[in-house]
Amino acid sequence: MSEQNKPNEGRRQLLKNIGLSVAAGAVVAGTATVANATVEKPEAKETKTNGYRETQHIRDYYETL
C-alpha cells in the first residue's frame, strides 16, 4: 500500500475521543440530575397555621389606605 491509501489513524482516534467525551458528559449530566432529585425536603413545622395572619407589615399597609 502506498502512503496515500493508508487510513489516518490519528483522525480516527480523534473522532473516537470526541464520541467518548460526549458520552461521558451525558452520563455526568444524568447523575447530576438524579442527585438533585434525591434531595430531601425540609421537615414540616410542628405547628401548622391555616388561614390569614395579620402581621405588622400588613397593619402598616392597612394604615396607608
Short mmCIF file of N, CA, C and O in Angstrom, two decimals:
data_model
loop_
_atom_site.label_atom_id
_atom_site.label_comp_id
_atom_site.label_asym_id
_atom_site.label_seq_id
_atom_site.Cartn_x
_atom_site.Cartn_y
_atom_site.Cartn_z
N MET A 1 0.83 -1.17 0.00
CA MET A 1 0.00 0.00 0.00
C MET A 1 0.87 1.24 0.00
O MET A 1 1.89 1.30 0.65
N SER A 2 0.41 2.21 -0.70
CA SER A 2 1.16 3.46 -0.73
C SER A 2 0.73 4.33 0.46
O SER A 2 -0.24 4.04 1.14
N GLU A 3 1.44 5.42 0.68
CA GLU A 3 1.15 6.32 1.79
C GLU A 3 -0.23 6.97 1.65
O GLU A 3 -0.88 7.27 2.62
N GLN A 4 -0.68 7.18 0.43
CA GLN A 4 -1.97 7.84 0.22
C GLN A 4 -3.15 6.94 0.56
O GLN A 4 -4.21 7.43 0.94
N ASN A 5 -3.03 5.66 0.45
CA ASN A 5 -4.14 4.74 0.69
C ASN A 5 -4.25 4.29 2.14
O ASN A 5 -5.23 3.66 2.50
N LYS A 6 -3.27 4.59 2.97
CA LYS A 6 -3.33 4.18 4.38
C LYS A 6 -4.30 5.08 5.13
O LYS A 6 -4.31 6.29 4.94
N PRO A 7 -5.13 4.49 5.97
CA PRO A 7 -6.06 5.31 6.75
C PRO A 7 -5.31 6.15 7.79
O PRO A 7 -4.28 5.76 8.31
N ASN A 8 -5.86 7.30 8.05
CA ASN A 8 -5.27 8.21 9.01
C ASN A 8 -5.73 7.80 10.42
O ASN A 8 -6.86 8.09 10.82
N GLU A 9 -4.87 7.12 11.16
CA GLU A 9 -5.22 6.61 12.49
C GLU A 9 -5.45 7.75 13.49
O GLU A 9 -6.28 7.65 14.38
N GLY A 10 -4.72 8.83 13.35
CA GLY A 10 -4.89 9.96 14.27
C GLY A 10 -6.27 10.58 14.17
O GLY A 10 -6.88 10.95 15.17
N ARG A 11 -6.77 10.68 12.96
CA ARG A 11 -8.09 11.25 12.75
C ARG A 11 -9.17 10.34 13.32
O ARG A 11 -10.13 10.81 13.94
N ARG A 12 -9.01 9.05 13.14
CA ARG A 12 -9.98 8.11 13.70
C ARG A 12 -9.97 8.16 15.22
O ARG A 12 -11.02 8.10 15.86
N GLN A 13 -8.79 8.26 15.80
CA GLN A 13 -8.68 8.33 17.26
C GLN A 13 -9.33 9.60 17.79
O GLN A 13 -9.98 9.58 18.82
N LEU A 14 -9.17 10.70 17.06
CA LEU A 14 -9.79 11.96 17.46
C LEU A 14 -11.31 11.81 17.47
O LEU A 14 -11.99 12.24 18.42
N LEU A 15 -11.87 11.21 16.45
CA LEU A 15 -13.31 11.02 16.39
C LEU A 15 -13.81 10.10 17.51
O LEU A 15 -14.86 10.33 18.09
N LYS A 16 -13.03 9.07 17.83
CA LYS A 16 -13.40 8.18 18.93
C LYS A 16 -13.39 8.95 20.25
O LYS A 16 -14.29 8.79 21.08
N ASN A 17 -12.37 9.78 20.46
CA ASN A 17 -12.27 10.54 21.70
C ASN A 17 -13.41 11.54 21.84
O ASN A 17 -13.93 11.75 22.94
N ILE A 18 -13.81 12.15 20.74
CA ILE A 18 -14.94 13.09 20.79
C ILE A 18 -16.21 12.34 21.18
O ILE A 18 -16.99 12.81 22.02
N GLY A 19 -16.41 11.19 20.60
CA GLY A 19 -17.59 10.38 20.94
C GLY A 19 -17.60 9.96 22.39
O GLY A 19 -18.63 10.00 23.07
N LEU A 20 -16.45 9.55 22.90
CA LEU A 20 -16.36 9.16 24.30
C LEU A 20 -16.59 10.34 25.23
O LEU A 20 -17.22 10.21 26.28
N SER A 21 -16.11 11.51 24.85
CA SER A 21 -16.31 12.71 25.67
C SER A 21 -17.79 13.08 25.74
O SER A 21 -18.30 13.45 26.80
N VAL A 22 -18.48 12.98 24.62
CA VAL A 22 -19.91 13.29 24.61
C VAL A 22 -20.67 12.29 25.47
O VAL A 22 -21.55 12.66 26.25
N ALA A 23 -20.32 11.03 25.37
CA ALA A 23 -20.99 10.00 26.17
C ALA A 23 -20.72 10.21 27.66
O ALA A 23 -21.62 10.09 28.49
N ALA A 24 -19.48 10.53 28.01
CA ALA A 24 -19.15 10.77 29.42
C ALA A 24 -19.89 12.00 29.94
O ALA A 24 -20.37 12.00 31.08
N GLY A 25 -20.01 13.02 29.13
CA GLY A 25 -20.75 14.21 29.54
C GLY A 25 -22.21 13.91 29.78
O GLY A 25 -22.82 14.44 30.71
N ALA A 26 -22.79 13.06 28.96
CA ALA A 26 -24.19 12.69 29.14
C ALA A 26 -24.38 11.90 30.43
O ALA A 26 -25.36 12.11 31.15
N VAL A 27 -23.44 11.04 30.75
CA VAL A 27 -23.53 10.26 31.99
C VAL A 27 -23.41 11.19 33.19
O VAL A 27 -24.18 11.08 34.15
N VAL A 28 -22.49 12.13 33.15
CA VAL A 28 -22.32 13.07 34.26
C VAL A 28 -23.56 13.93 34.42
O VAL A 28 -24.04 14.16 35.52
N ALA A 29 -24.13 14.39 33.33
CA ALA A 29 -25.34 15.21 33.40
C ALA A 29 -26.50 14.39 33.95
O ALA A 29 -27.31 14.90 34.73
N GLY A 30 -26.58 13.14 33.59
CA GLY A 30 -27.65 12.28 34.11
C GLY A 30 -27.51 12.01 35.59
O GLY A 30 -28.50 12.02 36.32
N THR A 31 -26.31 11.81 36.07
CA THR A 31 -26.13 11.56 37.50
C THR A 31 -26.32 12.83 38.31
O THR A 31 -26.79 12.78 39.43
N ALA A 32 -26.00 13.98 37.74
CA ALA A 32 -26.22 15.23 38.45
C ALA A 32 -27.71 15.48 38.60
O ALA A 32 -28.16 15.97 39.64
N THR A 33 -28.50 15.13 37.61
CA THR A 33 -29.95 15.30 37.68
C THR A 33 -30.53 14.36 38.73
O THR A 33 -31.39 14.76 39.51
N VAL A 34 -30.05 13.15 38.78
CA VAL A 34 -30.54 12.19 39.77
C VAL A 34 -30.16 12.64 41.16
O VAL A 34 -30.95 12.55 42.09
N ALA A 35 -28.96 13.18 41.33
CA ALA A 35 -28.53 13.63 42.64
C ALA A 35 -29.39 14.78 43.12
O ALA A 35 -29.73 14.86 44.30
N ASN A 36 -29.79 15.67 42.23
CA ASN A 36 -30.65 16.78 42.62
C ASN A 36 -32.05 16.29 42.94
O ASN A 36 -32.74 16.88 43.76
N ALA A 37 -32.49 15.24 42.29
CA ALA A 37 -33.83 14.74 42.52
C ALA A 37 -33.97 14.04 43.86
O ALA A 37 -35.06 13.92 44.39
N THR A 38 -32.87 13.60 44.46
CA THR A 38 -32.94 12.87 45.71
C THR A 38 -32.73 13.75 46.93
O THR A 38 -32.59 13.25 48.03
N VAL A 39 -32.74 15.06 46.75
CA VAL A 39 -32.58 15.95 47.88
C VAL A 39 -33.82 15.88 48.75
O VAL A 39 -34.94 15.97 48.27
N GLU A 40 -33.61 15.71 50.06
CA GLU A 40 -34.75 15.57 50.96
C GLU A 40 -35.38 16.93 51.23
O GLU A 40 -34.70 17.94 51.30
N LYS A 41 -36.68 16.90 51.43
CA LYS A 41 -37.40 18.12 51.75
C LYS A 41 -37.19 18.44 53.23
O LYS A 41 -37.06 17.54 54.05
N PRO A 42 -37.16 19.73 53.57
CA PRO A 42 -37.03 20.08 54.98
C PRO A 42 -38.25 19.59 55.76
O PRO A 42 -39.36 19.51 55.23
N GLU A 43 -38.03 19.30 57.03
CA GLU A 43 -39.12 18.79 57.84
C GLU A 43 -40.19 19.86 58.04
O GLU A 43 -39.89 21.05 58.13
N ALA A 44 -41.42 19.41 58.10
CA ALA A 44 -42.53 20.33 58.27
C ALA A 44 -42.51 20.88 59.70
O ALA A 44 -42.09 20.22 60.64
N LYS A 45 -42.98 22.11 59.83
CA LYS A 45 -43.05 22.71 61.15
C LYS A 45 -44.08 21.97 61.99
O LYS A 45 -45.08 21.48 61.49
N GLU A 46 -43.82 21.91 63.28
CA GLU A 46 -44.73 21.19 64.16
C GLU A 46 -46.07 21.92 64.28
O GLU A 46 -47.11 21.29 64.37
N THR A 47 -46.05 23.23 64.32
CA THR A 47 -47.29 23.98 64.44
C THR A 47 -47.72 24.44 63.06
O THR A 47 -47.03 25.22 62.41
N LYS A 48 -48.84 23.96 62.62
CA LYS A 48 -49.37 24.35 61.32
C LYS A 48 -50.46 25.39 61.54
O LYS A 48 -51.36 25.20 62.36
N THR A 49 -50.34 26.48 60.82
CA THR A 49 -51.37 27.52 60.91
C THR A 49 -52.08 27.60 59.59
O THR A 49 -51.47 27.53 58.53
N ASN A 50 -53.36 27.74 59.66
CA ASN A 50 -54.16 27.85 58.45
C ASN A 50 -54.82 29.22 58.42
O ASN A 50 -55.17 29.77 59.45
N GLY A 51 -54.96 29.74 57.23
CA GLY A 51 -55.71 30.97 57.09
C GLY A 51 -54.86 32.21 57.17
O GLY A 51 -53.64 32.20 57.11
N TYR A 52 -55.57 33.30 57.35
CA TYR A 52 -54.98 34.63 57.31
C TYR A 52 -54.32 34.97 58.65
O TYR A 52 -54.88 34.72 59.71
N ARG A 53 -53.11 35.55 58.56
CA ARG A 53 -52.43 36.03 59.77
C ARG A 53 -52.09 37.49 59.56
O ARG A 53 -51.43 37.84 58.59
N GLU A 54 -52.52 38.31 60.47
CA GLU A 54 -52.24 39.74 60.38
C GLU A 54 -50.92 40.01 61.08
O GLU A 54 -50.79 39.83 62.28
N THR A 55 -49.94 40.45 60.30
CA THR A 55 -48.62 40.76 60.85
C THR A 55 -48.41 42.26 60.82
O THR A 55 -49.24 43.01 60.32
N GLN A 56 -47.30 42.69 61.38
CA GLN A 56 -47.05 44.12 61.49
C GLN A 56 -46.97 44.79 60.12
O GLN A 56 -47.50 45.88 59.93
N HIS A 57 -46.35 44.16 59.16
CA HIS A 57 -46.26 44.82 57.85
C HIS A 57 -47.63 44.89 57.17
O HIS A 57 -47.90 45.81 56.41
N ILE A 58 -48.53 43.97 57.48
CA ILE A 58 -49.90 44.05 56.96
C ILE A 58 -50.63 45.23 57.61
O ILE A 58 -51.30 46.01 56.94
N ARG A 59 -50.45 45.37 58.92
CA ARG A 59 -51.08 46.50 59.62
C ARG A 59 -50.57 47.83 59.09
O ARG A 59 -51.33 48.77 58.91
N ASP A 60 -49.27 47.90 58.83
CA ASP A 60 -48.70 49.13 58.26
C ASP A 60 -49.30 49.44 56.90
O ASP A 60 -49.58 50.60 56.58
N TYR A 61 -49.51 48.41 56.10
CA TYR A 61 -50.13 48.61 54.78
C TYR A 61 -51.55 49.14 54.93
O TYR A 61 -51.97 50.05 54.22
N TYR A 62 -52.30 48.55 55.84
CA TYR A 62 -53.68 48.99 56.05
C TYR A 62 -53.74 50.45 56.49
O TYR A 62 -54.67 51.17 56.15
N GLU A 63 -52.77 50.90 57.25
CA GLU A 63 -52.74 52.28 57.71
C GLU A 63 -52.53 53.26 56.55
O GLU A 63 -52.92 54.40 56.62
N THR A 64 -51.90 52.80 55.47
CA THR A 64 -51.66 53.70 54.32
C THR A 64 -52.89 53.85 53.45
O THR A 64 -52.90 54.73 52.59
N LEU A 65 -53.91 53.03 53.62
CA LEU A 65 -55.11 53.11 52.77
C LEU A 65 -56.04 54.20 53.16
O LEU A 65 -56.19 54.73 54.12
#
